[in-house]
PDB file of C-alpha atoms in Angstrom:
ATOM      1  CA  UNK A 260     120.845  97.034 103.133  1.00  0.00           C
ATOM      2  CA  UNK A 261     123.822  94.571 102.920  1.00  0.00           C
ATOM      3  CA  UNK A 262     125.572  96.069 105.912  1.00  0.00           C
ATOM      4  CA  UNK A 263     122.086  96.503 107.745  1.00  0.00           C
ATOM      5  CA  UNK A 264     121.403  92.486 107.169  1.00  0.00           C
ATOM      6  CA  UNK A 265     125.038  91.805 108.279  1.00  0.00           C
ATOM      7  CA  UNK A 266     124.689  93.965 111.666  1.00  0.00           C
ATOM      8  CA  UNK A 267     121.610  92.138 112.281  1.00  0.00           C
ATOM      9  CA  UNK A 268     122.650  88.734 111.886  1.00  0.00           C
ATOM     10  CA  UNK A 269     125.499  90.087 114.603  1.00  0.00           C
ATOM     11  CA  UNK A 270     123.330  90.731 116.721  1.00  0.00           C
ATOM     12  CA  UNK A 271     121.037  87.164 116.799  1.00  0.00           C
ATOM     13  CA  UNK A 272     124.596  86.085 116.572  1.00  0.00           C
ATOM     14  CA  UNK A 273     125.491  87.374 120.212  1.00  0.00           C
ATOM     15  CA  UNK A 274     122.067  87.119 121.792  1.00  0.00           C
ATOM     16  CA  UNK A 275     122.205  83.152 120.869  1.00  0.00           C
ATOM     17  CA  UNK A 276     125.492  83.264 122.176  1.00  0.00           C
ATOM     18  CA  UNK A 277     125.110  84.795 125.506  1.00  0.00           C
ATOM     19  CA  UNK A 278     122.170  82.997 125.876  1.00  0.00           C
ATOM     20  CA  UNK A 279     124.124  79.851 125.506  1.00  0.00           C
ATOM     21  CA  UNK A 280     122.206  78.370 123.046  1.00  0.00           C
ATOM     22  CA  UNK A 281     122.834  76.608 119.466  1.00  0.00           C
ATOM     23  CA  UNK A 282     120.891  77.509 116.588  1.00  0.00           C
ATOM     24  CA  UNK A 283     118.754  74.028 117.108  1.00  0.00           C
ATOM     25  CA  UNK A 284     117.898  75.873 120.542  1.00  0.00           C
ATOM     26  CA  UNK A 285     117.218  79.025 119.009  1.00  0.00           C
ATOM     27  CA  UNK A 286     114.883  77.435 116.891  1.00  0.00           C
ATOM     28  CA  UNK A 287     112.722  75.046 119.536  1.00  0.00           C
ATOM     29  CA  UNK A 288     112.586  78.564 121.375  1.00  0.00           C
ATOM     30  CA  UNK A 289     111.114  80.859 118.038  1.00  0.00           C
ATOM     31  CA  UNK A 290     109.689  78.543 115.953  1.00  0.00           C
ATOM     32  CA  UNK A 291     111.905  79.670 113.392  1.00  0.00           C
ATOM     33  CA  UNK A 292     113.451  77.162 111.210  1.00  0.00           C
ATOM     34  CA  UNK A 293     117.645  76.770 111.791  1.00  0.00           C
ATOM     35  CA  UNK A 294     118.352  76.765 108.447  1.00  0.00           C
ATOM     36  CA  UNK A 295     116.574  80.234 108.432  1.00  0.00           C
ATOM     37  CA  UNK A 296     118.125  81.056 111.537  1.00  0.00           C
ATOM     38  CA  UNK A 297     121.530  80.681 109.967  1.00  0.00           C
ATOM     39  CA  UNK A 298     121.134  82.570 106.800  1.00  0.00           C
ATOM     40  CA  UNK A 299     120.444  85.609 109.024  1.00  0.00           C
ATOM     41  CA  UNK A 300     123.218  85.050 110.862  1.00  0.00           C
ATOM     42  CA  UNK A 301     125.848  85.166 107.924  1.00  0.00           C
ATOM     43  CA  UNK A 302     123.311  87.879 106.447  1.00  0.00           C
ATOM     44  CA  UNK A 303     121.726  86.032 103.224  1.00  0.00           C
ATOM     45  CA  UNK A 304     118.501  86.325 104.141  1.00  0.00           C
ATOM     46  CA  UNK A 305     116.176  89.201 105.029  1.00  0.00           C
ATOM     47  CA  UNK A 306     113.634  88.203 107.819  1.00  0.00           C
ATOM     48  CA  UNK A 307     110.157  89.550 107.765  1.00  0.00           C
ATOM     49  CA  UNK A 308     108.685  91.255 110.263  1.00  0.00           C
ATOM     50  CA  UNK A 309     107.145  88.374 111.683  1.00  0.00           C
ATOM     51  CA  UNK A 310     110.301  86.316 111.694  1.00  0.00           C
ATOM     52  CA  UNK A 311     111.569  88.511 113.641  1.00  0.00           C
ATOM     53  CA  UNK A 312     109.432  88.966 115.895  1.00  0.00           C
ATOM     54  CA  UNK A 313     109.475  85.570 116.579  1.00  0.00           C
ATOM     55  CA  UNK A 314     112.642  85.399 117.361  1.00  0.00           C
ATOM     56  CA  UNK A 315     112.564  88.528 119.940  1.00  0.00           C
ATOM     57  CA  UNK A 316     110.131  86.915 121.948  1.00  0.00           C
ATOM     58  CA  UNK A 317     111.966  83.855 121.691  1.00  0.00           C
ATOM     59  CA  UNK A 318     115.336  85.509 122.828  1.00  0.00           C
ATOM     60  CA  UNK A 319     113.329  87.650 125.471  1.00  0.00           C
ATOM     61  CA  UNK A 320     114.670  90.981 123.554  1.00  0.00           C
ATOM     62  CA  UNK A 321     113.087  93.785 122.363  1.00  0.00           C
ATOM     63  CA  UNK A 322     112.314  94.129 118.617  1.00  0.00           C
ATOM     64  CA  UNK A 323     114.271  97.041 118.618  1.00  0.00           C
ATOM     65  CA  UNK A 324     117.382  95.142 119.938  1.00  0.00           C
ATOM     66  CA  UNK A 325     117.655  93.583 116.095  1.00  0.00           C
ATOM     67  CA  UNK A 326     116.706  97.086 114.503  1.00  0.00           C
ATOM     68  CA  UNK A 327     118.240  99.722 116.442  1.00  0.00           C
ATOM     69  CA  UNK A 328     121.196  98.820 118.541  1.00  0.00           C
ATOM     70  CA  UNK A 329     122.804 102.116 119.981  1.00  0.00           C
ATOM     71  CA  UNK A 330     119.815 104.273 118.560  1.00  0.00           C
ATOM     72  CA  UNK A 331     120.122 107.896 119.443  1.00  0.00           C
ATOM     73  CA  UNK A 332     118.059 111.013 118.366  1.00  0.00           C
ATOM     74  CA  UNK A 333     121.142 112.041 116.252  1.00  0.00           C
ATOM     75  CA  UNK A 334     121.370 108.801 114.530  1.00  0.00           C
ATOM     76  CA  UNK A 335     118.180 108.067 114.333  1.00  0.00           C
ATOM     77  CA  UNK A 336     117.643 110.083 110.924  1.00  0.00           C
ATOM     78  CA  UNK A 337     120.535 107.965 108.921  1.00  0.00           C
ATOM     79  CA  UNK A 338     118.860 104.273 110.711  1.00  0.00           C
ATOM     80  CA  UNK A 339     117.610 102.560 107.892  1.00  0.00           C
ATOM     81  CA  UNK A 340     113.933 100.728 107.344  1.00  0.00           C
ATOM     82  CA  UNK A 341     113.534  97.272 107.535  1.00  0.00           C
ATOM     83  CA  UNK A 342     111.576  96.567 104.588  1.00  0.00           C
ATOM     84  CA  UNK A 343     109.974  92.772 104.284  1.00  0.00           C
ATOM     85  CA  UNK A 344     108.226  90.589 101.731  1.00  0.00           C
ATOM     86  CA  UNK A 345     104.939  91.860 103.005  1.00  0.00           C
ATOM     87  CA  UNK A 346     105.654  95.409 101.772  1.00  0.00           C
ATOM     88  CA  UNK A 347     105.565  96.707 105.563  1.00  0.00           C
ATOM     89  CA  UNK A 348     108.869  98.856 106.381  1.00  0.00           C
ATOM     90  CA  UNK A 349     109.763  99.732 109.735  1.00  0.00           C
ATOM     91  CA  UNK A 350     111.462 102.607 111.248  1.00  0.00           C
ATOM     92  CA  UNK A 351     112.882 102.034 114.832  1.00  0.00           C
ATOM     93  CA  UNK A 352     111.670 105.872 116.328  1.00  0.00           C
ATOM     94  CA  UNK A 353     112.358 104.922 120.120  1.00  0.00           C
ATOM     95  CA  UNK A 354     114.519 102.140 120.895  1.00  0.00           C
ATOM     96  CA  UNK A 355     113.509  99.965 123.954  1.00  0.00           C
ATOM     97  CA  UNK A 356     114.337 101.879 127.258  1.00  0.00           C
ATOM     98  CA  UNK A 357     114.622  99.466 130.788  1.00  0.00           C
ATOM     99  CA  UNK A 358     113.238 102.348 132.422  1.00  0.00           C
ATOM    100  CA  UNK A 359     109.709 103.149 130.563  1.00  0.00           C
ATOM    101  CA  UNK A 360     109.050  99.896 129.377  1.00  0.00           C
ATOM    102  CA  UNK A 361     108.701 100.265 125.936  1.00  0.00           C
ATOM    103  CA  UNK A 362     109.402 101.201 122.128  1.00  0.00           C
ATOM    104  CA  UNK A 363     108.283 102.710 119.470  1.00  0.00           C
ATOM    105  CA  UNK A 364     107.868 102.610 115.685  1.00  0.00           C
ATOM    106  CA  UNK A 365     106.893 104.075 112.506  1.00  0.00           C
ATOM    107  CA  UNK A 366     105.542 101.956 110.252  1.00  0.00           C
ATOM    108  CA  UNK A 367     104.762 102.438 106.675  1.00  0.00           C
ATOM    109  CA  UNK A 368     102.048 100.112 104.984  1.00  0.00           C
ATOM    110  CA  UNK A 369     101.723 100.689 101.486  1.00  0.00           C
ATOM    111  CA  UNK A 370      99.119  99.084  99.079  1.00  0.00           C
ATOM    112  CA  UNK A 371      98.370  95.847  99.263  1.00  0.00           C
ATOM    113  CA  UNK A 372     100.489  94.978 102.317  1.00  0.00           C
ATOM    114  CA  UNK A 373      99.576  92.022 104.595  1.00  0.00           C
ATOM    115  CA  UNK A 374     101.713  91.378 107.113  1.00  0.00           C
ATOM    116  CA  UNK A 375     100.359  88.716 109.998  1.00  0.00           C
ATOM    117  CA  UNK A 376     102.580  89.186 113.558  1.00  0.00           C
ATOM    118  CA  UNK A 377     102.570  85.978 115.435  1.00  0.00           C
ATOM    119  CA  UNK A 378     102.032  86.915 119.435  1.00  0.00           C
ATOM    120  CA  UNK A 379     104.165  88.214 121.162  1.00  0.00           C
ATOM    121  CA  UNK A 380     105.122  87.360 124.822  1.00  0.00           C
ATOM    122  CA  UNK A 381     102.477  87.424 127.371  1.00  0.00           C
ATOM    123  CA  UNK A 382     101.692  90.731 128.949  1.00  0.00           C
ATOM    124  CA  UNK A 383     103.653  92.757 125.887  1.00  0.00           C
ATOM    125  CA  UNK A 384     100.544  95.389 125.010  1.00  0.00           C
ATOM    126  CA  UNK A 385     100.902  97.462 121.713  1.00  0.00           C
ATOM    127  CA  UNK A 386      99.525 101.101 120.858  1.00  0.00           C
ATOM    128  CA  UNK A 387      98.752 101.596 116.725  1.00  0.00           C
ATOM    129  CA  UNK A 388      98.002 105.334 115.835  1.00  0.00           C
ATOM    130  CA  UNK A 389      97.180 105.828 112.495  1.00  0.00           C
ATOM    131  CA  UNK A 390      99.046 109.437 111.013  1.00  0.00           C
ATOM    132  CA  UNK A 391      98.397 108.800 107.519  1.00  0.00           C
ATOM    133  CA  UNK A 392      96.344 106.980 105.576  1.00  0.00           C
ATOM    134  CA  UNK A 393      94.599 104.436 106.293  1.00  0.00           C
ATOM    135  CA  UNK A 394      94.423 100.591 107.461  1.00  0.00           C
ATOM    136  CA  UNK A 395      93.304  97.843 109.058  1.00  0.00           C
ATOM    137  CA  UNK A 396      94.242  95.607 111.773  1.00  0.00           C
ATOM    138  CA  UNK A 397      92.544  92.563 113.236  1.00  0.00           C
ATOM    139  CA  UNK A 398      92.473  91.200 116.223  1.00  0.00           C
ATOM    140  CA  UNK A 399      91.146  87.828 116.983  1.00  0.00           C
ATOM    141  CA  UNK A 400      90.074  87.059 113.807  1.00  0.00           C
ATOM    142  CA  UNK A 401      88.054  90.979 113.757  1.00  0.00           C
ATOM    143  CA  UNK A 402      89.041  93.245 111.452  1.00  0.00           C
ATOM    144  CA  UNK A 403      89.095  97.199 112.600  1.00  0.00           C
ATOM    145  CA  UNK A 404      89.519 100.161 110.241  1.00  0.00           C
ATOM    146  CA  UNK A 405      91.822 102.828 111.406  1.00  0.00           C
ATOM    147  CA  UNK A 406      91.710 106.161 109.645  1.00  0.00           C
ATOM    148  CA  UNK A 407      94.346 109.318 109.976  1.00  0.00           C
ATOM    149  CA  UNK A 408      94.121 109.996 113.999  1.00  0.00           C
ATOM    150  CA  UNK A 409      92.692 106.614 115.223  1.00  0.00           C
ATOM    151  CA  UNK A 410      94.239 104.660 117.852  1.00  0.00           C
ATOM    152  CA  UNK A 411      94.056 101.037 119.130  1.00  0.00           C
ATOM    153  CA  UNK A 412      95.622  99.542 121.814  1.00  0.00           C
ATOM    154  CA  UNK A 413      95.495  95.975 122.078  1.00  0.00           C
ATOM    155  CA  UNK A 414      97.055  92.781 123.819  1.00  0.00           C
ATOM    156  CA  UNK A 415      99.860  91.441 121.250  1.00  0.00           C
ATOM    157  CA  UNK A 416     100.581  88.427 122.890  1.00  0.00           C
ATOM    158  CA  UNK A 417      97.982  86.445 120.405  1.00  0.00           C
ATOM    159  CA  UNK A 418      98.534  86.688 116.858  1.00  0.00           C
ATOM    160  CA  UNK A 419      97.168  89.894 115.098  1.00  0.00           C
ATOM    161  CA  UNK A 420      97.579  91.420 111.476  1.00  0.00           C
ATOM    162  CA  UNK A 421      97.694  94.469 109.666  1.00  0.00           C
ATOM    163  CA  UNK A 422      96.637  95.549 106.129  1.00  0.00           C
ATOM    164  CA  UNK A 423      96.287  98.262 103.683  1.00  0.00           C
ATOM    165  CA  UNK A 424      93.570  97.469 100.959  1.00  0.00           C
ATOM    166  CA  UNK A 425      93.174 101.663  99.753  1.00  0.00           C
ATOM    167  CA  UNK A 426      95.337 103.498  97.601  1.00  0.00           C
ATOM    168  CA  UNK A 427      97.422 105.243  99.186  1.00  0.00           C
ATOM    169  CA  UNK A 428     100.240 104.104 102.182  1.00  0.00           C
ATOM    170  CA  UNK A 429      99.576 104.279 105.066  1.00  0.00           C
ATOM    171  CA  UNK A 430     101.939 104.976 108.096  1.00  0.00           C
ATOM    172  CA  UNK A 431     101.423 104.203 111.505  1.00  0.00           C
ATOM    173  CA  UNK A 432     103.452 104.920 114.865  1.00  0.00           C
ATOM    174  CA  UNK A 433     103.176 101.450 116.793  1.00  0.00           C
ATOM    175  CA  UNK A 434     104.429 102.034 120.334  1.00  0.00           C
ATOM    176  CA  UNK A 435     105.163  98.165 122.061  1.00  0.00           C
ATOM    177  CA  UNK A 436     105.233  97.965 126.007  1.00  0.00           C
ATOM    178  CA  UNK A 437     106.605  95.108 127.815  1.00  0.00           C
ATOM    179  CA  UNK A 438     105.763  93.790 131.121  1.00  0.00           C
ATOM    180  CA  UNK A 439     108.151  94.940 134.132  1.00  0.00           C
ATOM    181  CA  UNK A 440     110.807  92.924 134.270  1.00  0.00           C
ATOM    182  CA  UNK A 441     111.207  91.239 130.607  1.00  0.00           C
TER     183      UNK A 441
END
């Protein structure tokens, strides 16, 4: 994980950079603290999920940008989770592609895992289908069970959560599509 936290902070690194922005600029933009910004830049901290989401739609990058830079269907196999305080790991499947629009995810929520995403840009819509397990994911405040094959697709750019409160993990594919033109 040491040399996936170190890539990462590279990468927030170079975005700030060729965005021409310091890390107090970074922050006003995510809402993410510069003292946390920092420690993920030299690597000593691992950002949640959230975190870092914040700081994608801050940036105007794709989540994947942070978790799968030069992702390819050979190397996707050996790309490491992102695992998080909340218990949620994530698995970069698709990275973002110009052309479609959009990327995609598998997510693994195992028991017990509460993991709140702050919105997201406006216009960024996400697709959840449930492939095991199952879990729960509110929207607006509402709570929605999803059970092996259910699908919801939803506006992210409000906050929204997701849960798993049975047994067993569940694991999700979470497709994210972006507006033309972010």
């Amino acid at each position: 994980m040491e040399a996936d936290l170190a890539a990462l902070g590279q990468r927030l690194k170079a975005r700030r950079q060729a965005c021409r922005m310091s890390l107090d600029g970074v922050s006003r933009e995510t809402g993410v603290s510069k003292a946390m910004l920092g420690q993920i830049e030299r690597g000593e901290s691992v950002p949640t999920v959230a975190t870092l989401w914040k700081i994608a739609s801050g940036l105007r990058v794709p989540m994947s940008y942070f978790l799968a830079p030069g992702l390819t269907p050979a190397s996707r196999s050996s790309t490491p989770w992102h695992h998080d305080a909340s218990g949620m790991t994530v698995l970069p499947l698709f990275a973002f592609d110009p052309g479609l629009g959009f990327e995609m995810f598998v997510i693994d929520l195992p028991q017990g895992t509460f993991s709140e995403s702050p919105a997201h840009a406006a216009g960024i819509v996400e697709h959840v289908v449930v492939i095991e397990g199952a879990m729960e994911l509110a929207i607006e405040g509402q709570w929605h069970r999803l059970e092996t094959g259910d699908a919801m697709r939803f506006a992210a750019d409000r906050p929204h959560a997701y849960r798993n409160l049975d047994a067993a993990r569940a694991r999700i594919h979470d497709l994210i599509h972006y507006p033309a033109g972010m």
